[in-house]
XYZ file of C-alpha atoms in Angstrom:
719
model
C -300.188 -13.747 48.163
C -302.221 -10.401 48.770
C -301.679 -8.119 45.728
C -300.072 -5.289 46.461
C -297.573 -7.828 47.600
C -297.011 -9.758 44.238
C -297.025 -6.680 41.976
C -294.062 -5.235 44.765
C -292.466 -9.271 44.739
C -292.395 -8.301 40.977
C -290.123 -4.192 40.321
C -288.707 -6.230 43.505
C -287.531 -8.584 41.078
C -286.852 -6.356 37.890
C -284.379 -3.986 39.745
C -286.353 -1.679 41.604
C -288.778 0.658 40.671
C -285.238 3.299 39.680
C -284.266 0.081 36.985
C -288.200 0.705 35.368
C -287.810 2.550 32.432
C -291.394 1.881 30.878
C -294.340 -0.086 31.742
C -296.936 -1.139 29.184
C -298.863 -4.674 28.443
C -300.526 -6.872 26.031
C -303.203 -9.673 26.162
C -300.576 -11.658 27.937
C -297.822 -10.306 29.341
C -296.049 -7.592 31.053
C -293.999 -5.441 28.820
C -290.974 -3.361 31.058
C -288.416 -1.609 28.537
C -285.372 -1.357 31.422
C -282.332 1.066 32.468
C -280.250 -1.891 32.971
C -281.449 -6.010 32.091
C -278.379 -7.135 34.400
C -280.393 -6.444 37.443
C -283.361 -8.856 36.917
C -283.455 -11.667 39.404
C -284.778 -14.007 36.679
C -284.785 -16.971 39.136
C -287.073 -14.476 41.600
C -288.775 -13.361 38.564
C -290.247 -17.129 37.704
C -290.935 -18.488 41.036
C -293.491 -15.407 41.768
C -297.194 -17.111 42.785
C -299.225 -15.942 39.227
C -295.997 -15.331 37.036
C -295.995 -18.071 33.732
C -292.476 -16.909 33.252
C -290.485 -14.250 32.076
C -289.267 -13.306 28.872
C -285.316 -11.651 28.674
C -285.256 -8.848 25.303
C -283.327 -7.481 22.844
C -282.581 -4.036 24.481
C -282.619 -3.504 27.646
C -286.977 -5.164 27.249
C -288.334 -7.782 29.477
C -291.692 -9.341 29.496
C -293.480 -11.145 32.133
C -296.043 -13.335 31.325
C -298.902 -13.370 33.466
C -301.810 -14.638 31.320
C -305.475 -13.719 31.329
C -304.987 -11.598 34.313
C -302.158 -9.225 32.728
C -304.666 -5.801 33.063
C -305.441 -6.837 36.537
C -301.594 -7.181 37.908
C -300.378 -4.069 35.394
C -302.930 -1.964 37.399
C -301.713 -3.490 41.123
C -298.195 -2.619 39.564
C -298.615 1.200 38.799
C -300.810 1.589 41.272
C -297.823 1.060 43.472
C -295.781 4.052 45.257
C -292.692 4.162 43.958
C -294.211 3.815 40.328
C -295.561 7.276 41.231
C -294.019 10.233 40.872
C -291.062 9.469 39.371
C -288.307 11.995 37.058
C -289.014 9.712 34.115
C -292.569 9.832 34.513
C -293.439 7.020 31.321
C -295.051 4.350 33.655
C -298.417 5.779 34.423
C -300.348 5.835 31.655
C -301.969 8.646 30.565
C -305.739 8.056 31.287
C -306.588 9.725 27.499
C -304.913 7.030 25.999
C -305.944 3.268 25.946
C -303.546 0.306 26.913
C -303.322 0.032 23.192
C -301.719 3.466 22.554
C -299.368 3.732 25.576
C -298.032 0.066 24.450
C -297.675 1.489 21.157
C -296.045 4.752 23.007
C -293.666 1.975 24.997
C -292.679 0.301 21.771
C -291.743 2.925 19.752
C -289.026 3.552 22.625
C -287.475 0.022 22.350
C -284.323 0.097 20.451
C -282.963 -3.484 18.744
C -279.701 -4.403 18.825
C -280.497 -6.701 16.128
C -280.996 -3.944 13.566
C -283.918 -3.525 10.538
C -285.324 -7.160 10.629
C -286.131 -6.855 14.815
C -287.339 -3.444 14.073
C -289.766 -4.880 10.997
C -291.034 -7.678 12.946
C -291.962 -5.288 15.534
C -294.178 -2.993 13.557
C -295.870 -6.173 12.342
C -296.473 -6.752 15.725
C -297.474 -3.911 17.055
C -299.179 -2.545 13.861
C -301.545 -6.228 14.996
C -301.263 -6.055 18.220
C -303.493 -3.543 20.173
C -306.426 -4.534 17.539
C -306.581 -8.322 18.414
C -309.257 -8.488 21.181
C -311.394 -6.869 17.736
C -310.334 -9.206 15.820
C -311.159 -11.942 18.285
C -314.568 -10.795 18.751
C -315.762 -10.990 15.358
C -314.966 -14.011 14.472
C -316.720 -15.089 18.050
C -319.730 -13.944 16.107
C -318.626 -15.593 12.519
C -318.308 -18.918 14.585
C -321.556 -18.452 16.458
C -323.605 -17.445 13.052
C -322.069 -20.025 11.228
C -322.892 -22.758 13.888
C -326.371 -21.689 14.056
C -327.045 -21.852 10.813
C -325.577 -25.806 10.473
C -328.165 -26.576 12.851
C -330.727 -25.178 11.185
C -331.728 -22.855 13.906
C -331.358 -19.490 11.443
C -331.311 -19.708 8.085
C -328.453 -18.804 5.272
C -330.138 -18.502 2.444
C -332.828 -15.955 3.961
C -331.125 -12.492 3.953
C -333.303 -11.358 7.228
C -332.802 -8.252 8.810
C -331.623 -9.907 11.625
C -328.840 -11.802 9.869
C -327.726 -8.524 7.984
C -326.968 -6.459 11.308
C -324.885 -8.983 12.723
C -323.724 -9.867 9.568
C -322.960 -5.735 10.342
C -321.113 -6.265 13.196
C -318.032 -8.746 12.180
C -318.501 -6.978 8.427
C -317.723 -3.887 10.206
C -314.301 -4.789 11.460
C -312.566 -6.484 8.221
C -314.016 -4.034 6.470
C -312.456 -0.978 8.063
C -309.713 -2.658 8.879
C -307.179 -0.322 6.990
C -308.118 2.314 9.469
C -307.604 0.479 12.436
C -303.927 -0.936 10.991
C -303.000 2.551 9.616
C -303.694 4.190 13.369
C -301.670 2.083 14.960
C -298.759 1.972 12.275
C -298.239 5.423 12.185
C -298.473 5.677 16.243
C -295.963 3.237 16.068
C -293.874 5.188 13.705
C -293.975 8.564 16.131
C -296.576 9.877 13.513
C -300.425 11.116 14.192
C -302.152 8.496 13.962
C -305.431 10.298 12.794
C -303.332 10.820 10.115
C -302.319 8.017 8.865
C -306.479 6.776 9.482
C -307.272 9.912 7.602
C -305.228 8.979 4.908
C -306.597 4.699 4.196
C -309.904 6.304 4.778
C -309.740 8.332 1.621
C -309.236 5.428 -0.007
C -312.246 4.215 1.303
C -315.258 6.673 0.607
C -317.616 6.436 -1.664
C -316.505 8.573 -4.014
C -313.626 7.021 -4.254
C -315.201 3.421 -4.062
C -317.656 5.248 -6.849
C -314.961 4.810 -9.698
C -315.420 1.525 -10.379
C -318.769 -0.948 -9.119
C -318.981 -3.645 -6.533
C -318.174 -5.992 -9.346
C -315.069 -4.112 -10.071
C -315.548 -2.514 -13.078
C -314.984 0.882 -13.552
C -317.934 3.390 -14.095
C -315.583 6.361 -14.107
C -316.234 9.914 -13.791
C -319.484 9.954 -14.847
C -320.631 8.412 -11.717
C -318.495 11.415 -9.163
C -319.856 14.308 -11.435
C -323.486 12.303 -10.333
C -322.819 12.485 -6.852
C -321.253 15.499 -6.657
C -323.181 18.009 -9.100
C -320.999 18.765 -11.200
C -319.661 18.059 -15.264
C -316.870 17.042 -14.495
C -316.738 15.003 -17.692
C -317.083 18.781 -19.842
C -313.162 19.584 -18.578
C -310.396 18.787 -20.636
C -308.639 15.125 -18.974
C -311.713 14.734 -17.155
C -313.220 12.312 -18.864
C -314.758 8.646 -18.540
C -311.951 7.148 -19.622
C -312.213 3.712 -17.741
C -310.662 1.027 -18.986
C -310.690 -2.872 -17.445
C -308.281 -5.866 -18.315
C -309.559 -9.278 -16.874
C -307.179 -11.139 -14.176
C -307.976 -14.708 -14.763
C -305.829 -15.413 -11.491
C -308.513 -13.949 -9.057
C -311.137 -14.209 -11.233
C -311.519 -10.281 -11.398
C -310.668 -7.328 -13.047
C -308.035 -4.477 -12.916
C -309.384 -1.469 -13.979
C -307.504 2.115 -14.577
C -308.829 5.697 -14.932
C -307.616 9.222 -15.936
C -307.514 11.244 -13.234
C -306.232 14.558 -13.059
C -305.015 13.000 -16.808
C -302.821 10.815 -15.062
C -303.875 6.095 -15.129
C -304.489 5.541 -11.588
C -305.893 1.845 -11.014
C -308.766 1.656 -9.365
C -309.333 -1.655 -5.938
C -310.889 -1.534 -3.251
C -308.931 -1.625 -0.339
C -311.596 -2.799 2.469
C -310.131 -5.055 4.541
C -306.708 -4.585 3.235
C -303.660 -4.861 5.735
C -300.711 -4.620 3.641
C -301.652 -1.371 2.188
C -301.636 0.347 5.091
C -298.176 -1.026 6.275
C -296.734 0.332 3.032
C -298.688 3.755 3.197
C -297.460 4.531 7.255
C -293.745 3.608 6.298
C -294.087 6.671 3.398
C -296.010 9.299 5.408
C -293.675 8.908 8.319
C -290.627 9.855 6.164
C -293.229 12.326 4.824
C -294.346 13.642 8.043
C -291.083 13.795 9.550
C -289.498 15.878 6.767
C -291.908 18.093 7.096
C -291.766 19.599 10.148
C -288.115 19.998 9.898
C -288.340 22.559 7.497
C -291.729 24.311 8.840
C -291.705 26.629 11.635
C -292.968 24.501 14.706
C -295.599 27.498 14.926
C -297.961 26.509 11.372
C -297.148 22.856 11.986
C -300.396 21.764 13.540
C -301.743 23.250 10.231
C -299.310 22.246 6.916
C -298.060 19.287 7.872
C -301.190 17.445 8.046
C -302.306 19.356 4.708
C -299.327 18.738 2.989
C -298.817 14.659 4.041
C -302.813 14.410 3.202
C -302.555 15.625 -0.277
C -298.668 14.264 -0.882
C -299.324 11.102 1.284
C -302.967 10.553 -0.378
C -302.056 10.648 -3.897
C -299.382 9.005 -3.587
C -300.710 6.372 -1.918
C -303.653 6.455 -4.368
C -301.343 6.284 -7.369
C -298.430 4.081 -6.455
C -298.641 2.883 -2.557
C -301.777 1.613 -3.443
C -301.478 -0.537 -6.618
C -297.968 -1.903 -4.984
C -299.436 -2.913 -1.859
C -302.833 -4.661 -3.691
C -300.274 -6.132 -6.840
C -297.683 -7.819 -3.841
C -300.181 -8.808 -1.781
C -302.195 -10.815 -4.360
C -299.442 -12.311 -6.413
C -298.300 -13.719 -2.833
C -301.706 -14.832 -2.135
C -301.922 -16.327 -5.461
C -297.913 -18.392 -4.508
C -299.221 -19.669 -1.906
C -302.893 -20.933 -3.227
C -300.961 -22.527 -6.070
C -299.177 -24.531 -3.274
C -302.282 -25.110 -1.756
C -303.414 -26.813 -5.015
C -301.244 -28.484 -6.583
C -298.830 -29.538 -3.177
C -301.154 -29.450 -0.456
C -298.891 -32.084 1.924
C -296.367 -29.582 1.573
C -298.095 -26.776 3.078
C -300.498 -28.426 4.993
C -297.063 -29.657 7.347
C -294.704 -27.196 6.835
C -297.411 -24.096 7.973
C -297.867 -26.318 11.822
C -293.989 -27.287 11.619
C -292.981 -23.797 11.372
C -295.298 -22.199 13.746
C -293.898 -23.602 16.693
C -290.328 -21.086 16.532
C -291.946 -18.725 14.784
C -294.650 -17.473 17.624
C -291.919 -17.039 20.515
C -290.247 -14.736 17.722
C -292.820 -12.609 17.025
C -292.227 -13.412 13.339
C -296.122 -15.264 12.254
C -297.128 -12.037 11.596
C -296.722 -11.889 8.473
C -298.440 -14.746 8.122
C -301.357 -14.067 10.043
C -301.573 -10.099 7.243
C -301.592 -13.150 4.297
C -304.749 -14.612 5.817
C -306.688 -11.380 5.984
C -305.327 -10.798 2.717
C -306.428 -14.358 1.440
C -309.914 -13.366 3.186
C -309.232 -9.838 0.580
C -308.949 -10.891 -2.516
C -309.897 -14.736 -2.451
C -312.754 -14.492 -0.199
C -311.513 -17.534 1.443
C -308.515 -18.606 3.335
C -306.665 -21.643 3.486
C -303.669 -21.350 5.867
C -305.615 -20.882 9.380
C -306.580 -24.618 9.448
C -302.481 -26.041 9.274
C -302.457 -23.408 11.195
C -305.354 -24.886 13.007
C -302.957 -28.155 14.040
C -300.463 -26.363 15.079
C -302.094 -24.549 17.608
C -304.252 -27.761 19.006
C -301.341 -29.532 19.129
C -299.954 -26.771 21.400
C -302.825 -27.485 24.195
C -302.571 -30.888 24.234
C -299.476 -30.440 24.988
C -300.460 -28.396 27.364
C -303.146 -30.888 28.632
C -299.947 -33.807 28.785
C -298.176 -31.558 31.424
C -301.118 -31.274 33.181
C -302.244 -34.663 33.686
C -298.771 -35.274 34.874
C -298.775 -32.097 37.692
C -302.587 -33.916 38.785
C -300.918 -36.969 39.175
C -297.304 -35.829 40.495
C -299.145 -33.316 42.847
C -297.021 -30.498 41.460
C -299.299 -27.837 42.718
C -297.971 -25.012 40.640
C -297.489 -26.763 36.895
C -300.838 -27.907 37.646
C -302.161 -24.498 38.051
C -299.836 -22.550 35.257
C -300.928 -25.867 32.324
C -304.516 -25.539 33.631
C -304.434 -21.500 32.703
C -302.873 -21.886 29.451
C -305.054 -24.906 28.243
C -308.420 -23.114 28.799
C -306.742 -19.660 26.840
C -305.909 -22.581 25.017
C -309.440 -23.359 23.849
C -311.439 -21.043 25.057
C -309.564 -18.250 23.456
C -307.386 -19.610 20.526
C -304.421 -18.141 22.676
C -301.330 -20.128 22.950
C -298.394 -17.213 24.394
C -298.976 -18.776 28.510
C -298.629 -22.230 27.015
C -295.143 -21.432 25.036
C -293.687 -18.698 27.894
C -295.160 -20.438 30.910
C -294.367 -24.022 29.906
C -293.231 -25.217 26.418
C -289.978 -22.307 26.469
C -288.878 -23.466 29.970
C -289.461 -28.061 29.577
C -286.664 -28.513 26.427
C -287.897 -32.062 26.072
C -291.304 -30.726 25.177
C -290.883 -29.426 21.971
C -289.496 -32.753 20.801
C -292.798 -34.577 22.015
C -295.285 -31.686 20.284
C -294.134 -31.879 16.952
C -295.263 -35.092 16.531
C -298.477 -34.250 17.084
C -297.963 -30.521 14.440
C -296.992 -33.157 12.111
C -299.671 -35.464 12.571
C -302.124 -33.414 11.865
C -300.980 -31.268 9.241
C -300.869 -34.825 7.696
C -304.138 -35.498 8.527
C -306.078 -32.299 7.487
C -303.609 -33.378 3.901
C -304.837 -36.329 3.078
C -308.288 -35.596 4.257
C -308.534 -31.719 2.520
C -307.434 -33.815 -0.418
C -310.278 -36.434 -0.427
C -312.839 -34.377 0.668
C -312.692 -31.230 -1.417
C -314.191 -27.714 0.085
C -316.724 -26.054 -3.033
C -315.959 -22.626 -2.538
C -318.001 -20.032 -5.479
C -319.090 -23.405 -6.796
C -315.619 -24.632 -7.245
C -313.366 -27.375 -5.378
C -310.657 -26.312 -3.337
C -307.941 -28.983 -1.866
C -308.213 -28.604 2.391
C -309.941 -26.948 4.489
C -310.664 -23.333 4.131
C -311.930 -20.811 6.659
C -314.226 -17.796 5.609
C -313.317 -15.351 8.679
C -310.273 -14.721 10.524
C -310.303 -16.342 13.743
C -308.588 -17.516 16.859
C -308.161 -21.459 16.399
C -310.001 -22.705 19.509
C -313.592 -24.788 19.855
C -315.166 -21.956 19.879
C -314.590 -21.140 16.241
C -314.635 -24.575 15.226
C -317.929 -23.605 12.256
C -316.007 -20.877 10.864
C -314.236 -23.905 8.629
C -315.400 -25.548 5.685
C -315.503 -29.294 5.668
C -315.986 -28.683 9.727
C -315.248 -33.280 9.928
C -312.004 -32.156 8.316
C -310.732 -29.442 10.740
C -312.230 -31.242 14.258
C -310.229 -34.995 12.806
C -307.276 -32.877 12.133
C -307.323 -30.850 15.280
C -307.588 -33.345 17.241
C -305.344 -35.834 16.605
C -302.809 -32.641 16.746
C -304.260 -32.641 20.092
C -303.575 -36.416 21.299
C -300.707 -36.983 19.573
C -298.654 -34.633 21.594
C -300.601 -35.151 24.765
C -300.216 -38.574 24.903
C -296.669 -37.787 23.980
C -296.041 -35.937 26.971
C -297.976 -38.139 29.065
C -295.463 -41.511 27.641
C -292.621 -39.625 27.032
C -292.909 -36.952 29.869
C -291.458 -33.884 29.269
C -288.835 -33.924 32.476
C -285.259 -35.214 32.404
C -285.363 -37.801 35.223
C -283.129 -35.500 37.076
C -285.838 -32.897 36.954
C -288.509 -35.279 38.677
C -286.574 -36.273 41.176
C -285.766 -32.709 42.202
C -289.341 -32.296 41.835
C -290.328 -34.925 44.591
C -287.456 -33.248 46.771
C -288.019 -29.228 45.992
C -291.957 -30.180 46.873
C -290.663 -31.538 49.929
C -287.705 -29.297 50.431
C -290.200 -26.160 49.671
C -293.258 -27.481 52.298
C -290.893 -27.764 54.664
C -288.877 -24.107 53.932
C -292.028 -22.356 53.414
C -294.340 -23.734 55.854
C -296.789 -23.039 53.497
C -298.094 -26.462 52.864
C -300.640 -28.936 54.770
C -298.981 -31.797 56.557
C -299.729 -34.895 54.704
C -299.350 -32.590 51.059
C -294.990 -33.893 50.400
C -295.860 -37.535 51.586
C -296.737 -38.914 47.979
C -293.326 -37.373 47.056
C -291.262 -38.279 49.619
C -292.911 -41.590 49.242
C -291.787 -42.367 45.814
C -288.857 -41.751 46.310
C -287.208 -44.518 48.062
C -286.425 -47.157 45.192
C -284.093 -44.765 43.231
C -283.225 -42.944 46.230
C -281.576 -46.429 47.047
C -280.719 -47.342 43.756
C -278.267 -44.193 43.207
C -277.166 -44.937 46.470
C -275.011 -48.110 45.944
C -272.800 -46.575 44.325
C -270.936 -45.170 47.437
C -268.100 -46.511 48.970
C -269.818 -47.233 52.418
C -272.641 -50.197 51.985
C -272.751 -50.699 55.663
C -275.740 -50.501 57.762
C -276.701 -46.771 58.910
C -277.566 -46.699 62.139
C -277.118 -43.611 63.612
C -277.808 -40.030 61.701
C -275.349 -37.465 63.314
C -275.847 -33.836 63.871
C -275.322 -31.810 61.135
C -274.014 -28.763 63.151
C -272.409 -27.788 65.857
C -275.353 -26.183 69.106
C -278.016 -27.268 71.082
C -280.182 -30.304 70.028
C -283.864 -29.988 70.733
C -287.210 -31.488 69.393
C -289.179 -30.781 66.461
C -291.708 -29.883 68.304
C -289.836 -27.400 70.094
C -288.764 -26.354 66.135
C -291.095 -23.817 65.297
C -292.134 -24.961 62.011
C -295.692 -26.964 61.786
C -294.724 -29.042 58.607
C -290.939 -30.825 60.641
C -293.360 -30.798 64.280
C -296.055 -32.859 62.309
C -293.253 -35.220 61.100
C -295.129 -34.905 57.540
C -291.135 -35.614 56.775
C -290.435 -37.861 59.265
C -288.693 -38.473 62.784
C -285.808 -35.808 63.782
C -284.402 -32.692 65.573
C -283.790 -28.977 65.631
C -279.931 -28.083 66.463
C -279.545 -24.840 67.203
C -276.210 -23.540 65.769
C -273.582 -22.340 67.461
C -271.011 -22.687 64.415
C -271.239 -21.795 60.579
C -270.531 -25.191 59.049
C -272.582 -27.535 57.821
C -271.771 -30.780 57.411
C -273.088 -34.086 56.019
C -274.837 -36.153 58.998
C -274.275 -39.644 56.920
C -272.501 -40.698 54.415
C -274.387 -41.341 51.111
C -275.233 -39.399 48.075
C -276.702 -36.142 47.940
C -280.339 -36.460 45.814
C -281.290 -33.073 46.153
C -279.339 -29.658 46.283
C -281.079 -26.979 46.937
C -280.077 -23.498 44.822
C -280.890 -21.308 47.592
C -278.403 -24.207 49.530
C -280.656 -23.960 52.686
C -281.423 -27.920 52.333
C -279.857 -31.057 51.513
C -281.301 -34.334 50.435
C -278.430 -38.024 51.266
C -279.167 -41.255 50.616
C -276.812 -43.679 52.362
C -276.094 -47.366 50.488
C -278.521 -48.796 52.640
C -281.609 -46.919 51.687
C -281.474 -44.467 54.501
C -283.153 -40.648 53.215
C -281.631 -37.797 55.702
C -282.705 -34.470 55.528
C -280.734 -31.248 56.424
C -282.819 -28.065 56.918
C -281.081 -25.058 57.604
C -283.003 -22.223 59.164
C -286.775 -22.173 58.649
C -288.272 -19.973 55.866
C -284.551 -19.379 54.483
C -286.231 -20.452 50.767
C -286.575 -16.356 50.791
C -283.554 -15.500 51.166
C -282.413 -16.702 47.841
C -279.651 -18.090 48.485
C -278.222 -14.850 50.332
C -275.823 -15.931 53.120
C -275.132 -19.555 52.104
C -271.645 -20.373 50.432
C -272.686 -24.158 49.253
C -269.601 -26.796 48.564
C -271.118 -29.591 46.955
C -273.749 -30.314 43.840
C -276.159 -33.152 43.310
C -275.131 -36.526 42.563
C -272.017 -36.091 44.616
C -270.901 -38.753 47.029
C -270.377 -37.810 50.528
C -268.867 -38.792 53.925
C -270.169 -38.418 57.274
C -268.774 -35.132 58.247
C -267.996 -33.153 54.996
C -268.798 -29.927 54.452
C -271.604 -29.034 52.670
C -272.353 -25.633 53.406
C -270.804 -22.923 55.327
C -273.748 -20.848 56.622
C -273.739 -16.824 57.788
C -276.510 -17.152 60.403
C -275.693 -12.793 61.779
C -277.171 -12.161 57.959
C -280.017 -14.954 58.768
C -280.901 -13.818 62.001
C -280.557 -10.393 60.521
C -283.438 -11.184 58.367
C -285.456 -12.076 60.341
C -284.951 -15.929 59.968
C -284.615 -18.945 62.869
C -281.842 -20.530 62.380
C -282.692 -24.218 63.734
C -281.225 -25.988 61.275
C -283.289 -29.785 61.217
C -282.465 -33.082 60.416
C -284.930 -35.851 59.549
C -285.649 -39.281 58.669
C -287.787 -38.974 55.239
C -288.646 -42.584 55.169
C -288.690 -43.359 58.801
C -291.991 -45.157 58.167
C -290.320 -48.193 56.473
C -287.483 -48.334 59.605
C -288.196 -49.821 62.472
C -287.726 -46.948 64.887
C -286.052 -43.678 64.212
C -284.900 -42.260 67.986
C -284.460 -38.458 68.673
C -281.959 -37.085 71.021
C -283.017 -33.255 72.517
C -281.441 -31.515 75.301
C -277.909 -31.782 75.097
C -275.359 -30.277 73.515
C -273.499 -31.532 70.065
C -270.007 -31.150 67.758
C -270.991 -31.748 64.247
C -270.738 -35.225 63.537
C -272.333 -36.155 67.221
C -275.088 -38.714 67.390
C -278.363 -37.043 67.634
C -280.940 -40.186 66.094
C -280.808 -43.485 66.878
C -282.005 -46.103 63.770
C -283.233 -49.534 64.047
C -284.038 -51.717 61.118
């Protein structure tokens, strides 16, 4: 499929360019905001090659899951002529803005019908999502360094200049994380993002940090006096009045200084994630309030000035300490669970994540991981979370195995791409949206893997605790934020415990899928018949490809057919429609002409009614109405295919009168077809009828070159 064709099909399925209000993308998905979500053709969208899944969202929003190629597909879509020069002017990205900026802008315009809960989680998601790339890059650097240390290529105890430089690369990401989050959160709330970043940066300057040393001990305003060269100690209320109280839970001290005569709790805000989220929310209120009362002509000067003074002071005195306090004690609560009831924490986390991630509710836990690293120096959530991720990837591996075994090309491509994205990048969305949420049985096979991995990491983590800062910590800990993939295994303490746990989760889920399958019996049988029908309908599959699916069907089809009333031997196959009979060689379809779908004939129709050519049970009824598979009581399998390439009409002009599993007698109406519409669409109306299991019969002899009525014999069968 040409790139432009892929992009055109996506826009067509979305309801056309005029239905697109905004279009952005994240790491794996195209994110649409539509004028009317009711115009989307869901089935058509999911059938497009390269689309892993499609997910309707609240508020006329719609996500199309692409995977790693999403940026390329996004560029293809916005390059379409129909997407340019539209009145809305919101689709094309401003060249001065990054993809993350554009996406944040678009999300800010989205409206949720589910109220503040959805808005809250979307706020969290859009504050973190644009920086996931740098977080992943930093975590891979940490993993590589730890791997080199573990195999003694470099020494972790010697602070060489090279090691210090590499450490600065990844520490820069986490140290200045509050500024990045403040930028994104402000952008989400329609506030000047640089203003949010500047206010957060104020609390990370050497001047602010100089009021206490690296151990949390206050050194007061004498240090500020020395830095600024001003004798502030002579001023009333500005004297060195720093007091510190030990915090036994965190092993630190809480220090308070008098600033302008008011007590200010001193905190190290590097790496903090809660404070910038709270600060941006307050900034949005102040910013929008000031814009209402200050004249537009001077807003550019006075709005930033007053915001920096007001929100800066509020953050230093109130918001910052409150955010640190809340975050610290939330982390302490989870640490308590991890210490005293590790089984509960280690099992609950991997069992919850499969439900949190599709809803976007996992962002608070991601924030807690970063908080733990900042306050405790390690994190204990990522280990159990990793068992969920690998159970997810194991289920995808099971789907890949079955797709290879069953020669399901489409699912093989989807599962292979999703598995690579997971194992190498730690990204679960391609697996979830492309496979797991489409087949409801997968969760019942995957959750035992989550539980098994959680139990394993709980038991081994208790028996073989980590040693952090000289103290034993039960459970597997991480020394950096990471996307849990194969590449980031070295960042975990007790690497072998973590490796065993994720392996258990992976293989339990994988074998659960392989042994019990992820499809219902009906879906498996539909797949066999659909592969054959699509090969015939699209004429793009190699002639030999459908043979395995056809060969696998007789036993099941024959068993199903025994319930029909007619049990006599089938010796003839009737015409499914009135018209002129021609040879398969003249029908114009190379797949049928190759006899890969059995011997048969084509009928050039003279009527609009399609009837059953034999009595039996309907094993296949294509949703588009262009193909029907019937199994007789004595094991003859007949395919009726209405037109050539008519699968592309998506059912337009086809009125189906039967359902899968229904028993029919020869001559019963299967469908009525508007052949004029088929002709106008540019497709052949020739209707084909073949015996799929010709090779198992004595002979199937066609009767071409004659005019027939519906039901007249066109194939003779010898058993």
